[in-house]
Amino acid sequence: MKKFNRTTLRLFLLFLVTLFFNNCQNEEYEKIDKPTSLLQTVPIDDAIQFLKQQKSSSLTSKSAQVTTLDYDYNHATQEEITNSTQLLTVIPLLTNNTQEHSRVLMVKIQNELKTVVYSMYPETTMNTANFSGTIMIRTLDGEFINGYRVKNGENISQFFSTALTNKSSGAIDLKEVVIQNNYHAPNYYVSFITIFQMGSYYYNNIYTQLYRNTWNYGGGGGLNYGYTTSGFFDSYPCDQLKKAVDPVNTNNMMPSIEWLKTKVNAAQNDKEFGVEVKMRMNPDETYTNLYTPIESPFEFNVALTTGGTNIGGWHSHPKNGVPMFSFADVRFLALAYSNASEIRKEAVFHGIVTNDNGSVNIYVIKVRDAAALQDKVDRVFNASIYSGKTEEEKYDLIHKKQAKVYSNNKGYLEKSFLEQFNDYGIELYKMSQTTIETKWNKLELNTNKTAVNSIPCN
């Protein structure tokens, strides 16, 4: 009986010790790993207001390239942070081009606002997984914070400031130090320690969390368009569309387009056909598009899914339909954009393949101003004159009016479309094909709104 009591006592004491250590470990884990204890999202409106209050400034690259900080507020985004439910607020510059991609990154770390300008200068072309070039991180005043030389997605050297930037001459005195990287693992994610110069906190238990919080270069005014090797400059519609039909890109959209061309060229073109497009993230953080062909039983409707990973799709118009986008097509673009996940919104599109009296035309519409698009679509679709009507009845009445407008334009469908949807916050693109190459042109009304200008996507 006594032996039993001693054994029981030992087991009980061991249980208490184990419970004590487990509780301590759990408390420490909560302190270190709970994302919201360190990071807070900066609302886009607050970020814009903050930047508008800052004095005008400029950046100078290592090669003396000067960039004025002119912000593209219309393409502000909030992008995912690893190991956190919070988001990084990203605002690109209006001056971004194929030689430079700069964005303001903004987040709160323990309620303190942190803001930097993150610039990428590619050696040749910009792409996510295999970026080669230089990365410069600076303050809004243009002061150097950090920098890297990158080769095929791997940081090979780091820049350190040896003197103050001479802004009058444009020179930046930097020392370049080779980084020892025995693993040669691509740096698809950039640590917040690196971005926001938090290295001094490395030995502080709380801030070790920040080494788990990273950013995958993002897009800032346009996410990667959804190909096996995705480009930062795919944020711009022309670059997205060029990659969409690039034969070198094994994941291009041409098979889907060619399939729809066979439908509109068929002797019996009396139904709509469609192709849903999903943007799937791969294990290596690149993206691949998935295409699902849909054969509709209806003459003037094909159901395309929106939401989550869906970024829009293609469809055809039957022989008896107007060979141009309808109001329903424009509303679908608004729904696709609204319902897509945040990191996919800039990739959303809606394409159409039509046969206009024997001439096959291929068009795409993209969102330029999501707020304007949603507002205009809602105003039309929810107008009081359609009160009590079903969705199908609304579309029928709206399209009858639209058909008359198209008809009154005597075949100038492109001009008519641009006139009808001029203030909807969308852009119209048209494909041109020859036996040698496939190109895209942006269509827009001229200054006097009397004709359509065709601007090549160079």
mmCIF file with all atom_site columns, C-alpha atoms in Angstrom, residues 225 227 234 237-247 249-257 289 291 314 349 364 431 438 440:
data_model
loop_
_atom_site.group_PDB
_atom_site.id
_atom_site.type_symbol
_atom_site.label_atom_id
_atom_site.label_alt_id
_atom_site.label_comp_id
_atom_site.label_asym_id
_atom_site.label_entity_id
_atom_site.label_seq_id
_atom_site.pdbx_PDB_ins_code
_atom_site.Cartn_x
_atom_site.Cartn_y
_atom_site.Cartn_z
_atom_site.occupancy
_atom_site.B_iso_or_equiv
_atom_site.pdbx_formal_charge
_atom_site.auth_seq_id
_atom_site.auth_comp_id
_atom_site.auth_asym_id
_atom_site.auth_atom_id
_atom_site.pdbx_PDB_model_num
ATOM 1  C CA . TYR A 1 225 ? -0.290  36.846 -64.876 1.00 0.00 ? 225 TYR A CA 1
ATOM 2  C CA . TYR A 1 227 ? 2.318   31.344 -66.115 1.00 0.00 ? 227 TYR A CA 1
ATOM 3  C CA . ASP A 1 234 ? 2.762   41.263 -66.410 1.00 0.00 ? 234 ASP A CA 1
ATOM 4  C CA . PRO A 1 237 ? -2.268  44.563 -69.811 1.00 0.00 ? 237 PRO A CA 1
ATOM 5  C CA . CYS A 1 238 ? -0.060  44.670 -72.913 1.00 0.00 ? 238 CYS A CA 1
ATOM 6  C CA . ASP A 1 239 ? 2.578   42.507 -71.233 1.00 0.00 ? 239 ASP A CA 1
ATOM 7  C CA . GLN A 1 240 ? -0.061  40.121 -69.958 1.00 0.00 ? 240 GLN A CA 1
ATOM 8  C CA . LEU A 1 241 ? -1.609  39.769 -73.395 1.00 0.00 ? 241 LEU A CA 1
ATOM 9  C CA . LYS A 1 242 ? 1.700   39.320 -75.177 1.00 0.00 ? 242 LYS A CA 1
ATOM 10 C CA . LYS A 1 243 ? 2.639   36.492 -72.829 1.00 0.00 ? 243 LYS A CA 1
ATOM 11 C CA . ALA A 1 244 ? -0.839  35.012 -73.250 1.00 0.00 ? 244 ALA A CA 1
ATOM 12 C CA . VAL A 1 245 ? -0.132  34.255 -76.922 1.00 0.00 ? 245 VAL A CA 1
ATOM 13 C CA . ASP A 1 246 ? 3.650   33.784 -76.786 1.00 0.00 ? 246 ASP A CA 1
ATOM 14 C CA . PRO A 1 247 ? 4.434   30.401 -78.426 1.00 0.00 ? 247 PRO A CA 1
ATOM 15 C CA . ASN A 1 249 ? 5.214   30.000 -73.220 1.00 0.00 ? 249 ASN A CA 1
ATOM 16 C CA . THR A 1 250 ? 3.996   26.403 -73.066 1.00 0.00 ? 250 THR A CA 1
ATOM 17 C CA . ASN A 1 251 ? 1.035   27.524 -70.969 1.00 0.00 ? 251 ASN A CA 1
ATOM 18 C CA . ASN A 1 252 ? -0.212  30.114 -73.472 1.00 0.00 ? 252 ASN A CA 1
ATOM 19 C CA . MET A 1 253 ? -3.875  30.676 -74.321 1.00 0.00 ? 253 MET A CA 1
ATOM 20 C CA . MET A 1 254 ? -3.684  30.139 -78.067 1.00 0.00 ? 254 MET A CA 1
ATOM 21 C CA . PRO A 1 255 ? -5.117  26.570 -77.986 1.00 0.00 ? 255 PRO A CA 1
ATOM 22 C CA . SER A 1 256 ? -8.232  27.935 -76.261 1.00 0.00 ? 256 SER A CA 1
ATOM 23 C CA . ILE A 1 257 ? -8.509  30.792 -78.750 1.00 0.00 ? 257 ILE A CA 1
ATOM 24 C CA . ASN A 1 289 ? -3.156  28.714 -65.822 1.00 0.00 ? 289 ASN A CA 1
ATOM 25 C CA . TYR A 1 291 ? -8.198  26.053 -69.001 1.00 0.00 ? 291 TYR A CA 1
ATOM 26 C CA . TRP A 1 314 ? -12.980 33.404 -73.061 1.00 0.00 ? 314 TRP A CA 1
ATOM 27 C CA . PHE A 1 349 ? -9.668  39.535 -68.030 1.00 0.00 ? 349 PHE A CA 1
ATOM 28 C CA . VAL A 1 364 ? -10.075 41.320 -74.577 1.00 0.00 ? 364 VAL A CA 1
ATOM 29 C CA . MET A 1 431 ? -5.537  40.765 -81.501 1.00 0.00 ? 431 MET A CA 1
ATOM 30 C CA . THR A 1 438 ? 0.487   37.544 -83.319 1.00 0.00 ? 438 THR A CA 1
ATOM 31 C CA . TRP A 1 440 ? -2.167  43.061 -79.649 1.00 0.00 ? 440 TRP A CA 1
#
